[in-house]
Every structure is written in C-alpha cells, then in structure tokens.
Coordinates of C-alpha atoms in Angstrom, one line a residue:
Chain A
X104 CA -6.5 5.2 14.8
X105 CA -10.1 3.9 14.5
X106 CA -10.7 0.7 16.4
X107 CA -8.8 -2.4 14.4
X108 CA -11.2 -4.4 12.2
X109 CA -10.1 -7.9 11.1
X110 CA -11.6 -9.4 7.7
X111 CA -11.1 -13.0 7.5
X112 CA -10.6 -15.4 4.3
X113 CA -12.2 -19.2 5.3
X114 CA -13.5 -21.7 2.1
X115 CA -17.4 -22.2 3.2
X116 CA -16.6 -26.0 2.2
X117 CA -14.2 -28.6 2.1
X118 CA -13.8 -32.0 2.1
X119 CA -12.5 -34.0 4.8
X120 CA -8.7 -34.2 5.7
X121 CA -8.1 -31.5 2.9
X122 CA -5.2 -28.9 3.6
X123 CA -7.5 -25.6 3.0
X124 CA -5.8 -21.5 2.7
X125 CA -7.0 -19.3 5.0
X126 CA -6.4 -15.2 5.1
X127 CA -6.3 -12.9 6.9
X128 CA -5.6 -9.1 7.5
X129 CA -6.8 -6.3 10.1
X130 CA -6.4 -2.8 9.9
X131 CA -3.7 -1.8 12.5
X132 CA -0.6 1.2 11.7
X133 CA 1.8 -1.2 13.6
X134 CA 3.6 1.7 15.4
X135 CA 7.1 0.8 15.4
X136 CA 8.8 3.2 18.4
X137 CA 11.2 3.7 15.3
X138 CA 8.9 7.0 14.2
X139 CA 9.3 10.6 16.3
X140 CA 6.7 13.2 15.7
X141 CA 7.0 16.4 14.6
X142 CA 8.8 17.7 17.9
X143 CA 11.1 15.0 17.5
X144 CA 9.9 12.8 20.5
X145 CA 9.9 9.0 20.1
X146 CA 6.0 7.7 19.2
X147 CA 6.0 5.0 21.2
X148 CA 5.4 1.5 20.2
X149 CA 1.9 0.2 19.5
X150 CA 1.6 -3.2 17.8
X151 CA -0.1 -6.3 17.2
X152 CA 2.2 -8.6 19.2
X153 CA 0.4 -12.2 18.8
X154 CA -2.2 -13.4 16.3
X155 CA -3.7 -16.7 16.5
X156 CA -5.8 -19.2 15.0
X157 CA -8.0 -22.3 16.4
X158 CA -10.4 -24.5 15.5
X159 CA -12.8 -26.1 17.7
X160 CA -11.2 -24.9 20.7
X161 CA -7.6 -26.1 19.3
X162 CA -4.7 -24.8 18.1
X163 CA -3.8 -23.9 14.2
X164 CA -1.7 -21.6 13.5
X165 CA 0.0 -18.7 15.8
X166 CA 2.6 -15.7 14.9
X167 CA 4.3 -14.1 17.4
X168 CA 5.0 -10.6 15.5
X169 CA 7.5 -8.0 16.1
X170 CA 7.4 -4.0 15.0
X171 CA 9.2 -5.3 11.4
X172 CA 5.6 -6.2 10.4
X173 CA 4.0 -4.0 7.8
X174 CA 1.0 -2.1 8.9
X175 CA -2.4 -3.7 8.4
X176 CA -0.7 -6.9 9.2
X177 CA -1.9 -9.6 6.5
X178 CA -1.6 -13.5 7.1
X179 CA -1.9 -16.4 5.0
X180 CA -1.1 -19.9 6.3
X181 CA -3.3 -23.6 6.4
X182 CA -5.8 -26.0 8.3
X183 CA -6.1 -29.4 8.0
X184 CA -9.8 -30.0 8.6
X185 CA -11.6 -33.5 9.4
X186 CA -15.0 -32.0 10.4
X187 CA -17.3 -29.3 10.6
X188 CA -17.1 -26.4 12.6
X189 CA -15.7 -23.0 13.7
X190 CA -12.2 -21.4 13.6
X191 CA -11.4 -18.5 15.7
X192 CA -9.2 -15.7 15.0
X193 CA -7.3 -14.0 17.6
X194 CA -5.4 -10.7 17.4
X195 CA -3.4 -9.5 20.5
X196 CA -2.8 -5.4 21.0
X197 CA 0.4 -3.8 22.7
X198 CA -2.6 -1.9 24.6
X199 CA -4.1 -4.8 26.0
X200 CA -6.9 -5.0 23.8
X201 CA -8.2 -8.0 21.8
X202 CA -9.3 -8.1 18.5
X203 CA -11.3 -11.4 17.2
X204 CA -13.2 -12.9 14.1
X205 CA -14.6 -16.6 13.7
X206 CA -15.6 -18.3 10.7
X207 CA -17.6 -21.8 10.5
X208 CA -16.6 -24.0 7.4
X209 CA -18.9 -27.4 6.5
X210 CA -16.6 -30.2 6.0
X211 CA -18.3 -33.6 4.1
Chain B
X514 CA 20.6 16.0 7.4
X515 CA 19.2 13.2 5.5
X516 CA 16.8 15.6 3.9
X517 CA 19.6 18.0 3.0
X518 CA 21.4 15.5 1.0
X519 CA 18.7 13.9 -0.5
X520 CA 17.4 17.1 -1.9
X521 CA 21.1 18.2 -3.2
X522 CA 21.3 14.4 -4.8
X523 CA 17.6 15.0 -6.2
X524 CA 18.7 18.0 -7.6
X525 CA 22.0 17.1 -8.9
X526 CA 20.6 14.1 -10.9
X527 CA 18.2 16.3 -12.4
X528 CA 20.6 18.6 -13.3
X529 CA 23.0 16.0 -15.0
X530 CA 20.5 14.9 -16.1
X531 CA 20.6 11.5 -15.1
X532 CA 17.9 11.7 -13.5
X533 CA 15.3 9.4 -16.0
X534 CA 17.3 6.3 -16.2
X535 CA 16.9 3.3 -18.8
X536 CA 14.0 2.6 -20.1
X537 CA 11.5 -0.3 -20.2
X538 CA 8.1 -1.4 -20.7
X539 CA 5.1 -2.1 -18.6
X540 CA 4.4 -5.7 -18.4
X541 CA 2.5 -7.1 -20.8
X542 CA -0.2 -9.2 -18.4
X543 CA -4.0 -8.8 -18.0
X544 CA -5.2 -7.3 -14.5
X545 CA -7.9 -9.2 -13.2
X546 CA -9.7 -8.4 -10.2
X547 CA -10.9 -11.6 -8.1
X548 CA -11.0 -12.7 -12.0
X549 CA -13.0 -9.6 -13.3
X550 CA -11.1 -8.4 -16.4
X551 CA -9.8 -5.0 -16.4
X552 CA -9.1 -2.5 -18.8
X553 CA -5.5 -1.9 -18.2
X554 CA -5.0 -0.5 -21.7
X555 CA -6.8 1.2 -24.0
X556 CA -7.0 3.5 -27.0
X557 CA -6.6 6.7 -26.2
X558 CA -8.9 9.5 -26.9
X559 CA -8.5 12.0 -29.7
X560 CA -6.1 15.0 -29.0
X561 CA -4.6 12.3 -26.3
X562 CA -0.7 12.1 -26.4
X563 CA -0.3 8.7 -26.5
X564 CA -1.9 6.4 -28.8
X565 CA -2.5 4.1 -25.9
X566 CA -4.1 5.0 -22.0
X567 CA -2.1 2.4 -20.0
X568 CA -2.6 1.7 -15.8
X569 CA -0.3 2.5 -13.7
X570 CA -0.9 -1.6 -12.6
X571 CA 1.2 -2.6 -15.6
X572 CA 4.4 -0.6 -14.5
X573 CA 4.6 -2.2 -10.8
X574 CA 6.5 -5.0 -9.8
X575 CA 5.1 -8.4 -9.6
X576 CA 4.0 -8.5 -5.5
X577 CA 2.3 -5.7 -6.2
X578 CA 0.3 -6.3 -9.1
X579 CA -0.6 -9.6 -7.5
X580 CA -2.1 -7.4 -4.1
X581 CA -4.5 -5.8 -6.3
X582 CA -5.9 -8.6 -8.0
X583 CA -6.8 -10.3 -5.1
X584 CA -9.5 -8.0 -3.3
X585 CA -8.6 -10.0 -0.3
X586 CA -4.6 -9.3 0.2
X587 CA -5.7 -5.5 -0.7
X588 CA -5.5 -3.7 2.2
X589 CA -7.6 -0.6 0.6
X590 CA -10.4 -3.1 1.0
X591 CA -10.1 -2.4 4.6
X592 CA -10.9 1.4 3.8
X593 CA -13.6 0.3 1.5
X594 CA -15.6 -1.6 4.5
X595 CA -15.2 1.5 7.0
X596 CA -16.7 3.5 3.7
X597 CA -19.2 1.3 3.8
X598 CA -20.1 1.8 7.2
X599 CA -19.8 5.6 6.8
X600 CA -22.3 5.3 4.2
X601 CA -25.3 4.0 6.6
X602 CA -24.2 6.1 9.6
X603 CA -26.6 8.9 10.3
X604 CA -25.0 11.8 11.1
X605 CA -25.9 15.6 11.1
X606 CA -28.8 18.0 12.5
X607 CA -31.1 16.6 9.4
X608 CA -31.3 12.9 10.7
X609 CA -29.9 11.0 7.9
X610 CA -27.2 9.0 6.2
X611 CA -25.6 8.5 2.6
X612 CA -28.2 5.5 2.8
X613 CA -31.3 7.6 3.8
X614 CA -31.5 9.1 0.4
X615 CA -29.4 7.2 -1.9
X616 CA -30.1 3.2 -0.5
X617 CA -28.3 0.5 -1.9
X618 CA -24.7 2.5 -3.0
X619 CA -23.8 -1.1 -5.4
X620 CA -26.7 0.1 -7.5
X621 CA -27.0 3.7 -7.0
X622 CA -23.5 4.5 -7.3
X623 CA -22.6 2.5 -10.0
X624 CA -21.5 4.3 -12.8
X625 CA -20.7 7.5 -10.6
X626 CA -16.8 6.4 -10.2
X627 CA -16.8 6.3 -13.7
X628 CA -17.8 9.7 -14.7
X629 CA -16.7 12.2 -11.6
X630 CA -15.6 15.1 -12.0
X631 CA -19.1 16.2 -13.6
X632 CA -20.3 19.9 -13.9
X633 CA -21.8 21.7 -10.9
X634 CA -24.4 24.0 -12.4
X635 CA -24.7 25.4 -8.3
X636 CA -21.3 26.2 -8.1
X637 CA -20.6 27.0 -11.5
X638 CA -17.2 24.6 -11.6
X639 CA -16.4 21.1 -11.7
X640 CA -17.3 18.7 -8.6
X641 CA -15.4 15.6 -7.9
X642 CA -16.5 13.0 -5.6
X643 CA -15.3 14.2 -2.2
X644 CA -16.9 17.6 -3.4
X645 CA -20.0 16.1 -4.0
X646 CA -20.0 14.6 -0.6
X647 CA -19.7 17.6 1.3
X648 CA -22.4 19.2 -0.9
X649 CA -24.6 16.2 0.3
X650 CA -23.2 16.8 4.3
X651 CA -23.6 20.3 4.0
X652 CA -26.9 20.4 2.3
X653 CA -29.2 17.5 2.9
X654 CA -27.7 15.8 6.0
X655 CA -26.8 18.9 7.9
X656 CA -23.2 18.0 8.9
X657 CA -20.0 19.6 8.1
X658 CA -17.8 19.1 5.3
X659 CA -14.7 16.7 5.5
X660 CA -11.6 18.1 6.7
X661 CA -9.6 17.3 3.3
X662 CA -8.0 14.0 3.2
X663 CA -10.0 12.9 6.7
X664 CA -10.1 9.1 7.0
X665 CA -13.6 9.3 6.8
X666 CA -14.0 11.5 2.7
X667 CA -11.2 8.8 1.5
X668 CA -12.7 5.9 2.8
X669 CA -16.4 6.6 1.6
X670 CA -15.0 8.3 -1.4
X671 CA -13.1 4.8 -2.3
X672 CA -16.3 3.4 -1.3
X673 CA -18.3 5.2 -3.7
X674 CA -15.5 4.7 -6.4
X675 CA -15.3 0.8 -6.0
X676 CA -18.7 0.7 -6.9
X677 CA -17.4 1.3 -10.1
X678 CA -14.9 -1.3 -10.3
X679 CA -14.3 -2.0 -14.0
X680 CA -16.5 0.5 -16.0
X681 CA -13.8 2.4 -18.1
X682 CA -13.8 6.3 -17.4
X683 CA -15.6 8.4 -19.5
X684 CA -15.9 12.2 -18.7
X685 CA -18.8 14.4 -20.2
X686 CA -17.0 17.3 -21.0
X687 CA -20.0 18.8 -23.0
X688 CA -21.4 19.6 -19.7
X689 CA -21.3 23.5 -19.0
X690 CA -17.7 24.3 -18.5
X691 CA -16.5 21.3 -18.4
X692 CA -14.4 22.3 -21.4
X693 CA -12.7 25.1 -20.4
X694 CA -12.1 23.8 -17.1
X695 CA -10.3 20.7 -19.6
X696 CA -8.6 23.5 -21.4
X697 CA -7.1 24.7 -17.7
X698 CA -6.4 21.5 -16.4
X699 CA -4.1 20.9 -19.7
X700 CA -2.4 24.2 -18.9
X701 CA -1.5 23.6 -15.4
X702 CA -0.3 19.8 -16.1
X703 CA 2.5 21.3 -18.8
X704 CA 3.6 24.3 -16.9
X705 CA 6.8 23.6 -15.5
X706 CA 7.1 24.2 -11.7
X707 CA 9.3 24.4 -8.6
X708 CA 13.4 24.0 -8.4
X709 CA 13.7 21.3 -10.3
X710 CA 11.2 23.0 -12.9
X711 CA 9.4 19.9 -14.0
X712 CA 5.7 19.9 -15.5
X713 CA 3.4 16.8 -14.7
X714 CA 4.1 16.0 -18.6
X715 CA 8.0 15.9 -17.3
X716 CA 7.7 12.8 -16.0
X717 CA 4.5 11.1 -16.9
X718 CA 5.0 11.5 -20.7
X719 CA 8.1 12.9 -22.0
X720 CA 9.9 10.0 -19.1
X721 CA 6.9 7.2 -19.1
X722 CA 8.4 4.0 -19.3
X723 CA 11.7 5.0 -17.6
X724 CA 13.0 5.1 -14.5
X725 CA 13.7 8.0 -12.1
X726 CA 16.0 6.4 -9.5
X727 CA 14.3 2.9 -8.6
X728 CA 11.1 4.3 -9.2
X729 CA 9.3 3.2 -13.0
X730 CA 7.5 6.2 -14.4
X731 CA 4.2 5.4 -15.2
X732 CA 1.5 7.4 -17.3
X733 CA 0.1 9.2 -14.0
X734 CA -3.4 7.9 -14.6
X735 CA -5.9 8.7 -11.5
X736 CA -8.6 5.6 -12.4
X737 CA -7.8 3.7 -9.5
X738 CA -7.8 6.6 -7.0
X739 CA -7.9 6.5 -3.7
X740 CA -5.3 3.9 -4.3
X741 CA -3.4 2.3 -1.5
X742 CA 0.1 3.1 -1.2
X743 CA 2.6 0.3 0.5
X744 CA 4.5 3.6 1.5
X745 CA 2.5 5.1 3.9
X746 CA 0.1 2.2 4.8
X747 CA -3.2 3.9 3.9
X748 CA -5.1 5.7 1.3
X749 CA -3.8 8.0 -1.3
X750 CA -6.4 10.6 -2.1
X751 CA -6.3 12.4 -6.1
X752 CA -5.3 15.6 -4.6
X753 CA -2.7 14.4 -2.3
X754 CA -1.2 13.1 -4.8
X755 CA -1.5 16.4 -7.3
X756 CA 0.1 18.6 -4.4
X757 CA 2.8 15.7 -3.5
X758 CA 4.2 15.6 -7.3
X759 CA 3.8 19.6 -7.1
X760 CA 6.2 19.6 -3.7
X761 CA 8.2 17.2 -5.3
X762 CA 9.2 19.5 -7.7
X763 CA 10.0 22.0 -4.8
X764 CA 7.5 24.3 -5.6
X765 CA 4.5 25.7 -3.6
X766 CA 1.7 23.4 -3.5
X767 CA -1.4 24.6 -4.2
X768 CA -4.7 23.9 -2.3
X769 CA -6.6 21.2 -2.3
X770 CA -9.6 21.8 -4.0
X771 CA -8.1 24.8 -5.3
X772 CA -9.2 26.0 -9.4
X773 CA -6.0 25.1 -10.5
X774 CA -5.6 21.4 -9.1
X775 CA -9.5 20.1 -9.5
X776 CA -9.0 21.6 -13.3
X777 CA -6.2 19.2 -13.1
X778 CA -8.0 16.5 -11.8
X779 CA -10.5 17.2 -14.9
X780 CA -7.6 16.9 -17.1
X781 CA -6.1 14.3 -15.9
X782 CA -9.0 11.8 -15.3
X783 CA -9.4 12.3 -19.2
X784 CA -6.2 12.0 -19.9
X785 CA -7.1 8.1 -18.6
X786 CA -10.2 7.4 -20.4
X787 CA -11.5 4.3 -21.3
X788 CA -9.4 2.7 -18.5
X789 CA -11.7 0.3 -16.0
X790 CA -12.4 2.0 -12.2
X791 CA -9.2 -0.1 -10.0
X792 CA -10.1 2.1 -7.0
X793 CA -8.7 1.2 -4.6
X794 CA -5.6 0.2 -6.7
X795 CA -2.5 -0.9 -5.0
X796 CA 0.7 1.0 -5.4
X797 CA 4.3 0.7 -4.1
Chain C
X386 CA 23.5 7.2 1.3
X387 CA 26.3 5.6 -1.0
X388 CA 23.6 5.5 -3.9
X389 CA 23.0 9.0 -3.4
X390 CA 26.7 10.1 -2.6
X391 CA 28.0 8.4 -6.1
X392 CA 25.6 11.4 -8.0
X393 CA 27.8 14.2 -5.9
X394 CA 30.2 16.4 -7.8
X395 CA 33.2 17.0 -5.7
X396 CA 32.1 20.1 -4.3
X397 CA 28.7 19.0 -3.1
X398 CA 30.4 15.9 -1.8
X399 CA 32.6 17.8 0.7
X400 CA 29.7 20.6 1.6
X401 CA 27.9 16.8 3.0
X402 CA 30.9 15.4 3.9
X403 CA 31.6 18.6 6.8
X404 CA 27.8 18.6 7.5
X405 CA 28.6 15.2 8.8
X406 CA 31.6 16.3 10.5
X407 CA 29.5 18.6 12.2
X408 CA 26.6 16.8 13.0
X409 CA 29.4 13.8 15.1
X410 CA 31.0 17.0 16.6
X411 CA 27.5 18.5 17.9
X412 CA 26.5 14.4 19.0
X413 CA 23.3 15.1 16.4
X414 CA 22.9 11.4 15.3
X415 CA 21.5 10.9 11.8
X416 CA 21.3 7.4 10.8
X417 CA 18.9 4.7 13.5
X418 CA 21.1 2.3 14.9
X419 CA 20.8 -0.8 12.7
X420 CA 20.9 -4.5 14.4
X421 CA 24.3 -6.7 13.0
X422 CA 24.8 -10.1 11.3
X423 CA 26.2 -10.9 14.8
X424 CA 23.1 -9.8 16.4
X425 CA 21.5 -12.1 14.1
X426 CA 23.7 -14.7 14.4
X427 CA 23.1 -14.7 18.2
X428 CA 19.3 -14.5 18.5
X429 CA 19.5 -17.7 15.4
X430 CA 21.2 -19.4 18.3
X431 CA 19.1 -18.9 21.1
X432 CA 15.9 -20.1 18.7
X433 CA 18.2 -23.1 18.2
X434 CA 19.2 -23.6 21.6
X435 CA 23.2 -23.4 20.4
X436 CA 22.2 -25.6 17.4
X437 CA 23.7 -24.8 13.6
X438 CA 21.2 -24.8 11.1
X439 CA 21.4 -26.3 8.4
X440 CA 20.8 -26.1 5.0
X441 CA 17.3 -27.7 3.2
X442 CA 13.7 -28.4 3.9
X443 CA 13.1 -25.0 4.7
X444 CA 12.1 -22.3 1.4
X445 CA 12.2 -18.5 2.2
X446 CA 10.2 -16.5 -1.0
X447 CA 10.8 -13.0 -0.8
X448 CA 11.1 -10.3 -4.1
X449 CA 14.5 -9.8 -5.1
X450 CA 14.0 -6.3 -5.7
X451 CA 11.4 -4.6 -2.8
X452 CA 9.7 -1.5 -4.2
X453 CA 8.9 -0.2 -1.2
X454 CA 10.5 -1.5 1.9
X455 CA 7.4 -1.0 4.0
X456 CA 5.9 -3.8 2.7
X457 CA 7.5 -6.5 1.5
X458 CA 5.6 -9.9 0.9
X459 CA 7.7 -13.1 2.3
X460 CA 6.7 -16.8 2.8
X461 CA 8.4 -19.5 4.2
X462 CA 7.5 -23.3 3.3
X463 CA 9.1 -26.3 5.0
X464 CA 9.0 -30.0 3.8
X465 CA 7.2 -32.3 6.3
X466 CA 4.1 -34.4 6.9
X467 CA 2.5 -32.8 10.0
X468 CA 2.5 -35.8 11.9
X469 CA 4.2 -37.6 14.4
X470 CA 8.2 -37.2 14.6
X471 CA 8.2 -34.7 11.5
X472 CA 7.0 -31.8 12.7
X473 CA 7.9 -28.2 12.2
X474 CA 7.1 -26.3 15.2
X475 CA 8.0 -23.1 14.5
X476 CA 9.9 -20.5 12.2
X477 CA 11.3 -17.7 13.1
X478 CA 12.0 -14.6 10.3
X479 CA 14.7 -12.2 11.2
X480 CA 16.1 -9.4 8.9
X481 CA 19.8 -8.4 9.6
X482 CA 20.0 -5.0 9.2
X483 CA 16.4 -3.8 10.7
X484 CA 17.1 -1.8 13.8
X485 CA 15.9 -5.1 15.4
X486 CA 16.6 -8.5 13.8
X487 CA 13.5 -9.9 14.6
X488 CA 10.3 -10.1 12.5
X489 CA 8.2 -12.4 13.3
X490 CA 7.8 -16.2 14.5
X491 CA 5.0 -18.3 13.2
X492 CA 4.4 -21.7 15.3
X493 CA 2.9 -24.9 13.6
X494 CA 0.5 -27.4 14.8
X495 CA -0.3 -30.5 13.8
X496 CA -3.9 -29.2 12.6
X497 CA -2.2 -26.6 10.4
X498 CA -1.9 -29.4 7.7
X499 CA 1.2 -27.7 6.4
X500 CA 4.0 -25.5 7.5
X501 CA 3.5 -23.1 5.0
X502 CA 2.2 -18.9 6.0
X503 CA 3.0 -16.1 4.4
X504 CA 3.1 -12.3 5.8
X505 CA 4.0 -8.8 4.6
X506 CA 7.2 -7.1 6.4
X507 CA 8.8 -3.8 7.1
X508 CA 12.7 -4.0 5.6
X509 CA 14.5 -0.4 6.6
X510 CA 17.4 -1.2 3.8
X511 CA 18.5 -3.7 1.3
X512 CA 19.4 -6.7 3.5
X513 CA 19.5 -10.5 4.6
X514 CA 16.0 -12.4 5.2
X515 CA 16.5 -15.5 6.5
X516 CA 14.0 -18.4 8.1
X517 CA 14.8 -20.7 10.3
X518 CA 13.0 -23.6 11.2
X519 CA 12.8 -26.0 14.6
X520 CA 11.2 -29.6 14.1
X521 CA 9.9 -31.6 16.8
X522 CA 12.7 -34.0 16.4
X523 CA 15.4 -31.2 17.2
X524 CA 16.8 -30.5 13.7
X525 CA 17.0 -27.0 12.7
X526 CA 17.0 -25.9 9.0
X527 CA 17.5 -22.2 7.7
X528 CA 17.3 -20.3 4.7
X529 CA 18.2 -16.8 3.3
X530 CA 17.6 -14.1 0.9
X531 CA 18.8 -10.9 0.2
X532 CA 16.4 -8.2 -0.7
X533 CA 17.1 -4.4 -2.5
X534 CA 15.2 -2.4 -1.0
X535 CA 15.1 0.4 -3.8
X536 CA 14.7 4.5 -3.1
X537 CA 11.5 6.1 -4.8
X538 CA 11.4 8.5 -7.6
X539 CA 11.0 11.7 -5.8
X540 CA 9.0 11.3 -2.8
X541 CA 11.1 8.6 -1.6

C-alpha cells in the first residue's frame, strides 16, 4: 500500500459563530483481520484506529474507528468557528504511524 | 464451499431462467459534477442499438450517484492526485517525466479521454491510453511498461482521463483500421461465451434495465473508466472489467491487451458515444 | 445462503445440503462467526454505563437498500445546542451482525457546533445499524435501522 494521503475539505471563509462542513477522506485499504490470503492465512489487521480534528490547538471533532469502516475512510462532521485560524487533521495507524493535514480558514 | 454453491445457484437461475428479474428504469436525474453538467444521455449513433446512449450513473442507487457528483466524497479522486504525482515524477534511463514533454496535462490532455482508443500507425492496431503510456515509458522516457492494472497505469491513466471530464466521446474510426478493428470488437461483444453462454449483448442490451439478482443491468458503457468500485475499494481499469464479465460467464478470459478485448474496448467506447468523460465514475 | 438456496431444485439442494454435512464432519468452517444482538445489546450497555436508551433526539440515516455492503454511507444527527448542560458527547455506531458489533465512535465537543458526522461503513450482511448517543447530562438516546445488504449480479 502506498503511504496514506489525506485530502481535506475546509470553506476558505466564514463568518463568525457560523456552524461550517468540513470533509474529509485518506487513502487507507482498512485491513480488516477478516481477509486470508491466497494460502488461507489470516491478513492481519491494519487500520486507521483514531482520526481527529482541532482547531487552534483544541478539540473538534474525534472518531474512534473500528475494522467495520470502509476503506479510504471518508468523514464529514462540523466546527463552530469564532475566529481565524488553523484546524489540524489527525489520522492514527494500527502501525504506529501518523498521518496529518491542516487547513487555515479566515473568519470576519 | 461458498463458491460451490454460489456458482450451482448462478447457474441454476440462469438456467430457469430467472435469472434477469423485473424490470425498471434508470432514474430520470441530471449528473452534475461539483455542478458541471454531464451528458448522462444521449442520442445514439447510427447503426447503435438503442436509440439512446445512457451512463451507467443513472442505474445506481441514490448514495452512490450522490459520491460521484461530489469530486470530494469520490474516493477515485484519491487515485487521480497520486496520477498526478506520477505524471511529474521523472523516471527512467532518458531523464524525464510525463511533464518533461507534455507540461501542463489540464491543457495538453484535454480532449485525449475523449477520443482514446485512436489508431497506432507504429503498431498497426488500435492504442488505448494505458497503451499509449507504455509507448511513451518505453520510448521516450526509457522506463518499462506497466505491469497491467499496476496502481501506478490506473492511477495516471484516470489522471489522464479526468482531464476530460465532460467532453462527450467521440471515436475517429476513419483512422486506418480503426474500422475493422470496430467491425471485431462488435463480433466479440455478441459471441456468446463460457458455461452460462452469455454474450456482452446478454446482459447489457437484450437485459438493460433489469435486474440480475440485486444487481440493475446497465448499458455497460466504459466513459467513466477507471471508475471506482465500492466493492473492492480501488480502481476498476476497462480491461479488468472486459475479462471479469468474460469469467463471469465461466469462460477463459482473455488477455489483457489481447486483439480480441482492445477490439472490444474499440467497440464498446463507441457503443457510448456522445456520453461526457465521468472518469473516475463511482460504482457499487 | 437462504437467497441462493430458494433457486435450488431438490436435487442440487441435497448435493449442498451433504457438502455441508461434510464440511461440520471434517471441522472445515464456512461461514465467519457473526457478532449477536446480545453482543450488541451488551457492549450498548457498557457505552451507557447500565443505562437504557431511549428513544428520540438522536437520527441514524442509512440506505434502506446497500448496494454494496463495503460501503455503506450512514450519519447520525442528534438534537442539542452545544452548550452547557446539553451536550452530546459521543455516539457510538454498532452493526449487529458484523463479526464485530462495533463500527465506530465519534466524540463531540463543544467547538463542533453540532453533533452531526457522517462516515462510510463496511456491513458483511443485511442487518441492524443503530446509534446511540451519551449527553453530558447522563441521558442516553438510540436509534436503529436495518439495512439489505443485496448480492451482485455475477461477480458478487
């Protein structure tokens, strides 16, 4: 599998207080440990187990996710924003590694 | 097991002939791409079956059609970024990339999605667009062809194609052989193949509209190819496709590549003219 | 399997019926262990902390008809202002007859603005969906859908 790359869906403006949409999906084949190979053994599970968002250093949105999630693992979910800055998006491997993505957005 | 009795059922519905269910129509809704109109229907050319060239996005269920008109919830798009990558990576004893010779692919493949396959005077047949990349690997940039249906050829051939997005296919068939090659292509998609001895025309004309099991037959059009499948979480390339219908049937699949399944890509692709470039489309 | 079965004639029907004798005798097993409505019902409970949902607040979305199972859009939505007292914290998804019941669990903040997200999921049969949701003030809400998956034309 080539390394995961996340693609990220922020509005470049909004107005303050609004409730914006944000996307988001990364490339990822969400190994189950359901699948055997072709000799039959078990492949063993590789997922994305935790994605999160933040903004400004705090808290959005997190998803704890379990091998039922599709492959390429798409989110879609909300932010209330009252100023400008920078949301960061945070995808957690099975292996260890991280995967990340930020986005500024210019709130008058 | 499993396989055992789902090839006895598949074969017993066939035989019963239950197998092509009820029948009912595509939807009547306009596909719009990130609110680019497409051509989801149009008339069809002369000596065409059908009066009418429909996509196969207007026989899909409702959370599907939506994932292809929103380039963002496509995952094929994610394909379409490594392409894009793939496109300005050097690679190969010459020094270059697609980029080094070709530049900007959003204006000097536009159009190309459109009109592939086109005749290759060199090799005296028909080249589609992973073809024509090897040619340019092999060639010009000194690196090997593809393995077929490598990551890599589908996602800079769905690269390639998107830059399309919207022109309606048009094939030049005036070019060389293109005709015969037609002519062949026509051949192989009515010749009846495999166990269950059913012809591409088995299905996607005599059964469009209808339903084999769950699944709702649609006119087998390739324009929005390589098209994402929900089923295996990745591309779908044209010949992939071809040979899984062909081993569907339970016959011997031929190779990819091979005369007989690039004339019917050349058949096929015609059989959807007029139709806008979805590539990558979004199937169950 | 019963889908396919009813399309048998006799004769085929008992050819599968001793291949599945034989594959219990010879301890082959076919069919992936599948998680229960009890297994469900016991991991709802320890997301509620022994609590019984309730019905209300909380809408699950999800096709009634899947076409393929491998990806199956779903989004939950639950009524409340983000602030203070009303609160959702989190929702957990769990399908009832995955080979695991649970999905995924998506925690609010106040920040998100609303407890709304959607996601795509993996469903290995027609089955239960269901959401439930924990508010900061200790109520728990659930909802529930069943989804057909339904079996491709040839390729499955």
């Amino acid at each position: 599998m080539a390394t995961p790359k996340p693609r990220v869906k922020v509005p470049k403006t909004a107005s303050a207080g609004e409730v914006i949409v944000l996307k988001t999906l990364i490339s990822h084949d969400m190994e189950s440990g359901q699948r055997k190979d072709k000799e039959g053994k078990v492949i063993p599970r590789q997922i994305i187990n935790k994605f999160s968002c933040e903004f400004n250093g705090q808290p959005v949105f997190s998803c704890d996710l379990d091998p039922a999630i599709s492959a390429n693992p798409y989110f879609e979910f909300t932010a209330k924003v009252t100023e400008s800055g920078t949301f960061k998006f945070t995808w957690v491997d099975d292996n260890g590694s991280t995967y990340s993505d930020e986005q500024k957005i210019d709130v008058k | 097991m499993k396989k055992i009795s789902l090839a006895i059922a598949i074969a017993a519905t066939a035989v019963s002939g239950l197998a092509f269910h009820a029948s009912a129509e595509p939807v009547d809704e306009q596909l719009f791409i990130d609110g680019q109109e497409m051509i989801s229907r149009a008339p069809a050319p002369e000596g065409h079956p059908f009066d009418e060239v429909l996509s196969g996005w207007l026989f899909r269920e409702a959370e599907t059609r939506a994932a292809e008109a929103d380039s963002f919830a496509n995952p094929g798009m994610l394909d379409v970024e490594r392409g894009e990558e793939i496109w300005a990576t050097v690679e190969g004893s010459a020094g270059k990339s697609c980029a080094s010779c070709h530049n900007d692919a959003a204006e000097t493949m536009k159009g190309v999605g459109a009109r592939f396959p086109k005749w290759d005077a060199d090799a005296k047949r028909p080249i589609d667009i992973e073809l024509q990349i090897d040619k340019c690997r092999v060639d010009n940039m000194g690196a090997e062809a593809y393995k077929f249906d490598a990551d890599e050829q589908k996602a800079l051939t769905a690269y390639i194609k998107h830059q399309s997005l919207g022109m309606p296919v048009k094939l030049d068939l005036s070019e060389g052989e293109m005709q015969s090659w037609w002519d062949k292509g026509k051949d192989v998609y009515y010749t009846r193949t495999g166990q269950l001895n059913l012809s591409c025309a088995s299905c996607h004309e005599a059964s469009m509209g209808k339903y084999i099991r769950a699944d709702h037959l649609s006119q087998g059009q390739v324009n929005g190819f390589p098209t994402y499948r929900f089923n295996t979480g990745g591309l779908v390339s044209i010949q992939n496709r071809f040979r899984g219908c062909i081993r569907d049937t339970r016959a011997e699949m031929p190779k990819a590549f091979s005369d007989e399944l690039l004339a019917l890509e050349v058949y096929v692709t015609w059989r959807g003219t007029g139709l806008s470039v979805e590539t990558p489309a979004v199937r169950q | 399997m019963q889908k396919i079965t009813m399309k048998l004639n006799r004769r085929q029907a008992l050819t599968l019926s001793a291949g599945a004798a034989f594959a219990v005798v010879a301890g082959i097993r076919t069919v992936p262990a599948y998680a229960s409505a009890e297994d469900t019902e016991k991991r709802i409970m320890e997301f509620t902390g022994g609590k019984t949902p309730e019905s209300g607040k909380l809408t699950l979305t999800a096709p009634e008809i899947a076409e393929n199972g491998n990806t199956v859009p779903i989004s939950v939505n639950v009524e409340s202002a983000m602030t203070g007292d009303d609160m959702v914290e989190s929702v957990i998804i769990l399908a009832e007859g995955n080979p695991n019941p649970e999905v995924a669990t998506f925690n609010f903040t106040a920040m998100s603005g609303s407890a709304a997200a959607t996601t795509r999921m993996r469903l290995a049969k027609t089955q239960n969906v269901i959401a439930v949701a924990k508010m900061a003030d200790g109520s728990v809400f659930m909802d529930k859908k069943e989804v057909k998956v339904t079996i491709g034309g040839c390729g499955g």
